[in-house]
XYZ file of C-alpha atoms in Angstrom:
340
model
C 49.416 -63.161 158.507
C 46.657 -60.600 158.243
C 43.496 -62.162 158.326
C 42.089 -59.260 155.805
C 43.446 -61.738 152.967
C 41.194 -64.364 153.881
C 37.729 -64.769 152.359
C 34.795 -65.638 154.690
C 32.078 -68.324 153.704
C 29.401 -65.581 153.494
C 26.597 -65.765 150.708
C 28.094 -63.790 148.045
C 27.616 -63.743 144.339
C 30.454 -64.881 142.128
C 30.898 -61.144 140.421
C 31.630 -59.940 143.637
C 34.126 -62.339 145.276
C 36.055 -61.505 141.669
C 36.543 -58.040 143.392
C 39.312 -57.414 145.656
C 38.702 -57.452 149.401
C 37.841 -54.307 150.796
C 35.134 -52.133 152.249
C 32.890 -49.151 151.219
C 31.176 -46.701 152.937
C 27.014 -46.394 152.315
C 25.779 -43.175 152.204
C 22.338 -44.731 152.920
C 20.994 -44.120 156.183
C 17.543 -45.715 156.700
C 14.593 -43.607 157.902
C 14.533 -43.183 162.057
C 16.951 -41.556 164.099
C 14.662 -39.957 166.650
C 16.873 -41.146 169.447
C 19.883 -39.561 168.326
C 21.537 -42.641 167.519
C 23.276 -43.953 164.226
C 24.152 -47.323 163.885
C 27.104 -48.109 162.127
C 26.406 -51.460 160.572
C 28.732 -53.640 158.387
C 27.037 -55.592 155.420
C 27.751 -57.657 152.417
C 25.526 -57.331 149.090
C 22.370 -59.381 149.545
C 23.271 -59.569 153.190
C 21.416 -58.189 156.628
C 19.980 -54.886 154.647
C 18.425 -56.949 152.020
C 16.820 -59.100 154.848
C 15.706 -56.706 156.805
C 14.279 -54.830 153.829
C 12.471 -57.443 152.619
C 10.896 -58.735 155.823
C 9.682 -55.047 156.539
C 11.815 -55.020 159.364
C 13.337 -51.396 158.673
C 10.177 -49.641 159.233
C 9.754 -47.741 162.636
C 13.357 -47.635 163.522
C 13.970 -44.853 166.276
C 17.650 -44.828 165.253
C 19.816 -44.284 161.910
C 21.445 -47.174 160.212
C 24.436 -46.611 158.328
C 25.485 -49.300 155.999
C 29.011 -49.651 154.822
C 30.245 -53.026 152.344
C 31.982 -55.215 152.711
C 33.066 -57.909 150.058
C 34.381 -60.440 153.033
C 34.327 -61.185 156.677
C 37.638 -60.385 157.600
C 37.958 -56.498 156.374
C 35.001 -55.811 157.875
C 36.116 -57.414 161.083
C 39.188 -55.357 161.046
C 36.460 -52.418 160.939
C 34.877 -53.611 163.860
C 38.147 -53.419 165.784
C 38.944 -49.585 164.343
C 35.365 -48.708 165.701
C 34.397 -47.621 162.131
C 31.327 -50.579 162.192
C 29.001 -51.130 165.179
C 28.342 -54.433 164.076
C 28.198 -56.971 161.202
C 27.725 -60.460 159.893
C 30.537 -62.655 159.209
C 30.513 -66.701 158.971
C 32.053 -69.192 161.336
C 35.815 -68.662 160.832
C 36.559 -65.041 160.855
C 35.634 -64.078 164.584
C 38.859 -67.266 165.079
C 41.054 -65.557 163.131
C 39.966 -61.462 164.410
C 40.640 -62.955 167.751
C 43.927 -64.614 167.278
C 45.138 -61.719 165.981
C 44.029 -59.506 168.835
C 41.214 -57.759 167.817
C 38.676 -56.382 170.088
C 35.398 -57.938 168.840
C 32.643 -59.441 170.475
C 30.436 -61.747 169.230
C 26.432 -60.986 169.983
C 24.093 -63.074 167.635
C 24.385 -66.198 165.449
C 22.340 -68.050 162.805
C 22.271 -71.935 162.310
C 21.681 -73.422 159.078
C 22.236 -76.097 156.545
C 25.876 -77.179 155.519
C 25.520 -78.760 152.468
C 26.308 -75.913 150.866
C 29.978 -76.129 152.164
C 31.415 -78.669 149.604
C 34.123 -80.217 147.957
C 33.540 -79.990 144.091
C 35.468 -81.806 141.461
C 34.967 -81.544 137.774
C 32.234 -83.168 136.034
C 34.638 -86.004 134.677
C 36.974 -86.464 137.340
C 37.665 -90.039 138.185
C 37.491 -88.777 142.117
C 34.531 -90.349 144.143
C 35.029 -90.065 147.734
C 37.482 -87.825 149.788
C 39.665 -90.635 150.326
C 40.715 -90.396 147.012
C 42.301 -87.067 147.020
C 45.603 -88.137 148.410
C 47.594 -86.540 146.788
C 45.982 -84.086 144.719
C 45.666 -80.602 144.091
C 42.836 -78.703 146.739
C 41.716 -74.910 146.048
C 40.462 -73.188 149.369
C 40.536 -69.486 150.603
C 42.676 -69.382 153.448
C 40.811 -68.924 156.701
C 37.915 -69.895 155.620
C 34.689 -72.025 156.843
C 35.730 -73.790 153.647
C 39.085 -74.470 155.160
C 38.001 -75.874 157.786
C 35.597 -78.185 156.155
C 38.367 -79.087 153.944
C 40.311 -79.959 156.951
C 37.418 -81.776 158.545
C 36.385 -83.762 155.407
C 40.071 -84.907 155.053
C 40.455 -85.979 158.852
C 36.759 -88.046 158.327
C 38.398 -90.067 155.131
C 41.746 -90.417 157.675
C 44.156 -87.955 155.710
C 45.609 -84.881 157.022
C 46.380 -81.415 154.826
C 49.672 -83.027 154.712
C 48.310 -85.916 152.302
C 46.895 -83.330 149.725
C 48.735 -80.385 148.227
C 46.983 -77.214 149.285
C 46.354 -74.340 146.541
C 45.540 -71.112 148.853
C 43.285 -69.545 146.252
C 40.586 -66.613 146.610
C 37.777 -67.400 144.619
C 38.191 -65.619 141.297
C 41.758 -67.554 140.862
C 40.024 -70.315 142.294
C 37.481 -70.723 139.505
C 39.735 -69.974 137.221
C 42.253 -72.618 138.734
C 39.465 -75.341 138.794
C 37.799 -74.585 134.997
C 41.496 -74.913 133.905
C 41.965 -78.108 135.261
C 44.896 -76.903 137.440
C 43.437 -78.122 140.517
C 41.783 -81.689 141.388
C 38.938 -80.308 143.485
C 38.067 -77.042 145.246
C 36.927 -76.253 148.482
C 33.785 -73.539 148.322
C 30.284 -72.702 149.657
C 27.347 -71.347 148.651
C 26.505 -69.571 145.653
C 29.533 -70.795 144.397
C 28.441 -74.913 145.079
C 24.671 -74.165 143.227
C 26.864 -72.266 140.402
C 29.166 -74.973 139.973
C 26.223 -77.585 139.694
C 24.070 -75.496 137.480
C 26.370 -74.511 135.057
C 27.573 -78.131 134.688
C 31.405 -77.736 135.085
C 31.515 -79.880 138.213
C 29.877 -82.431 141.025
C 30.044 -82.255 144.630
C 32.711 -84.974 146.236
C 31.577 -84.657 149.622
C 29.781 -81.851 151.846
C 30.023 -80.384 155.300
C 26.747 -81.427 156.671
C 27.721 -83.228 159.748
C 31.143 -81.968 159.703
C 30.963 -78.366 160.652
C 28.638 -76.459 162.520
C 26.822 -74.263 160.191
C 27.010 -71.409 162.265
C 27.197 -67.557 161.060
C 27.587 -64.642 163.774
C 27.045 -61.217 164.128
C 29.521 -59.243 165.841
C 30.126 -55.915 167.272
C 32.441 -53.692 169.002
C 33.007 -53.753 172.930
C 33.156 -49.846 172.564
C 29.381 -49.866 171.179
C 28.544 -52.240 173.660
C 29.816 -50.355 176.392
C 27.783 -47.221 174.815
C 23.761 -47.724 176.575
C 22.237 -45.558 173.614
C 23.638 -47.586 170.907
C 23.472 -51.284 173.311
C 19.730 -50.831 173.062
C 20.020 -49.940 169.690
C 22.264 -53.265 168.827
C 19.491 -55.186 171.000
C 16.960 -53.845 168.828
C 19.038 -54.269 165.656
C 19.224 -58.317 166.419
C 15.574 -58.603 167.304
C 15.011 -57.356 164.158
C 17.396 -59.189 162.139
C 16.219 -62.910 163.968
C 12.377 -61.960 162.688
C 13.717 -61.247 159.037
C 15.857 -64.124 159.024
C 12.872 -66.608 160.261
C 10.704 -64.452 157.351
C 13.085 -65.830 154.768
C 13.302 -69.137 156.688
C 9.302 -69.317 155.670
C 9.569 -67.683 152.081
C 12.543 -69.161 150.225
C 10.901 -68.289 146.965
C 10.162 -65.085 147.308
C 13.446 -64.266 149.368
C 15.202 -66.052 145.817
C 13.671 -63.199 144.003
C 14.966 -60.509 146.684
C 18.478 -62.152 146.746
C 19.033 -62.476 142.959
C 18.082 -58.688 142.119
C 20.193 -57.373 145.139
C 23.201 -59.468 143.927
C 22.777 -59.920 140.253
C 22.801 -63.998 140.768
C 20.587 -65.514 138.105
C 17.452 -66.656 140.067
C 17.930 -70.292 139.280
C 21.228 -70.091 141.191
C 19.813 -67.952 143.823
C 17.033 -69.924 144.862
C 18.754 -73.089 144.547
C 21.403 -71.749 147.287
C 18.421 -70.813 149.334
C 17.055 -74.061 149.491
C 20.250 -75.440 149.810
C 21.735 -73.364 152.485
C 21.134 -69.729 152.320
C 17.244 -70.452 153.246
C 18.189 -72.790 155.908
C 19.354 -70.239 158.377
C 17.298 -69.411 161.918
C 18.336 -67.529 164.751
C 20.153 -69.095 167.738
C 21.809 -68.572 170.879
C 25.617 -68.142 171.223
C 25.222 -70.845 173.876
C 27.621 -73.095 175.290
C 27.446 -75.719 172.358
C 27.999 -73.236 169.956
C 31.381 -72.160 171.751
C 32.463 -75.325 171.940
C 31.935 -75.815 168.270
C 33.915 -72.707 167.590
C 36.688 -73.601 169.960
C 37.225 -76.544 167.883
C 37.539 -74.542 165.203
C 40.292 -72.348 166.558
C 41.562 -75.206 168.198
C 42.308 -77.032 164.734
C 43.877 -73.741 163.015
C 46.005 -73.177 166.000
C 47.652 -76.906 165.616
C 47.728 -75.863 162.020
C 49.826 -72.744 163.054
C 47.596 -70.381 161.200
C 46.795 -67.926 163.602
C 49.625 -66.549 165.902
C 48.145 -67.696 169.125
C 45.738 -69.836 171.561
C 42.150 -68.265 171.208
C 39.813 -68.846 173.621
C 36.542 -68.440 172.144
C 34.241 -67.765 175.202
C 36.467 -64.890 175.946
C 35.201 -62.626 172.753
C 31.242 -63.824 173.038
C 28.646 -61.593 175.093
C 25.892 -63.229 175.796
C 23.681 -60.479 176.811
C 21.015 -60.660 173.498
C 20.683 -64.458 173.838
C 17.284 -64.376 175.617
C 16.079 -61.740 173.190
C 15.498 -64.505 170.930
C 11.811 -65.504 169.148
C 11.155 -68.708 171.711
C 10.983 -71.300 169.127
C 14.296 -70.704 168.387
C 16.021 -70.856 171.630
C 16.324 -74.457 172.072
C 19.400 -76.128 173.101
C 21.134 -77.225 170.024
C 24.234 -79.585 169.136
C 26.989 -78.857 166.654
C 29.462 -81.637 165.195
C 33.031 -81.048 166.148
C 35.225 -82.651 163.643
C 38.254 -84.637 164.839
């Protein structure tokens, strides 16, 4: 099973996720480069580059950044494994699938935010009122995504398993079509899809991932880049800038929504709703034992479901060297839900 076919829970606009998964190199290299180092960064539209630019954190670089744009996390992590990308941001599930496939990756940074945007939605006129009502129903979900784990966790909380429902593994484009035409009874999605469904009036939330899934997202680096002293220093600086920029987003949701809407093509009302519900709630956090334990639960769950080919010890793909570089306000220990 190739994880490159899975869509992660990254905050992408509908138009982008209607395209096939893949990566394209950006010719843009930001100012800087006095150190002679070029950091190859994997990104998605409206992702790290947009956040850094909006917060003014691309000024004063001593190294160059070459951006490569991907439509999802799994192909980005394939590029990290191939050493084509030095570092990139993904959701909480793609690293599990990459590790299960034997990819050479290192989780070096994290953010944590609300999971209200992780939702099971049903058509507006649906008779379903709670997760237990899903028994025997057909649910669309992107396989290997954080929405996939949120679906499993929501079913577990309701006393159900995947065998109690009919799972239709669809990428967002096909899932949207199936949901709109009534071919599925529910859809497991993430923001901004959640906000789009709510604001266009086609659906409503049945249940969310809040309290069930960990709300984590990660920066993942190539071990070869970390072994290079100059590139490792650049990665450390990049993570500091990203942490400051993420804190800027947290404090300026309306300003960020305007930037994000322009960068992605999302309508401003959808962008703002998504920012308030989930995208703008993220703060940088340490990749600590609590985060690792929560991710291990995801890995164990997908192993039990036979969706990854081997056991994953998530701690083995974590590099904690940059944890101490976080802003003081974000270093407090956190607890994360471990469903099941």
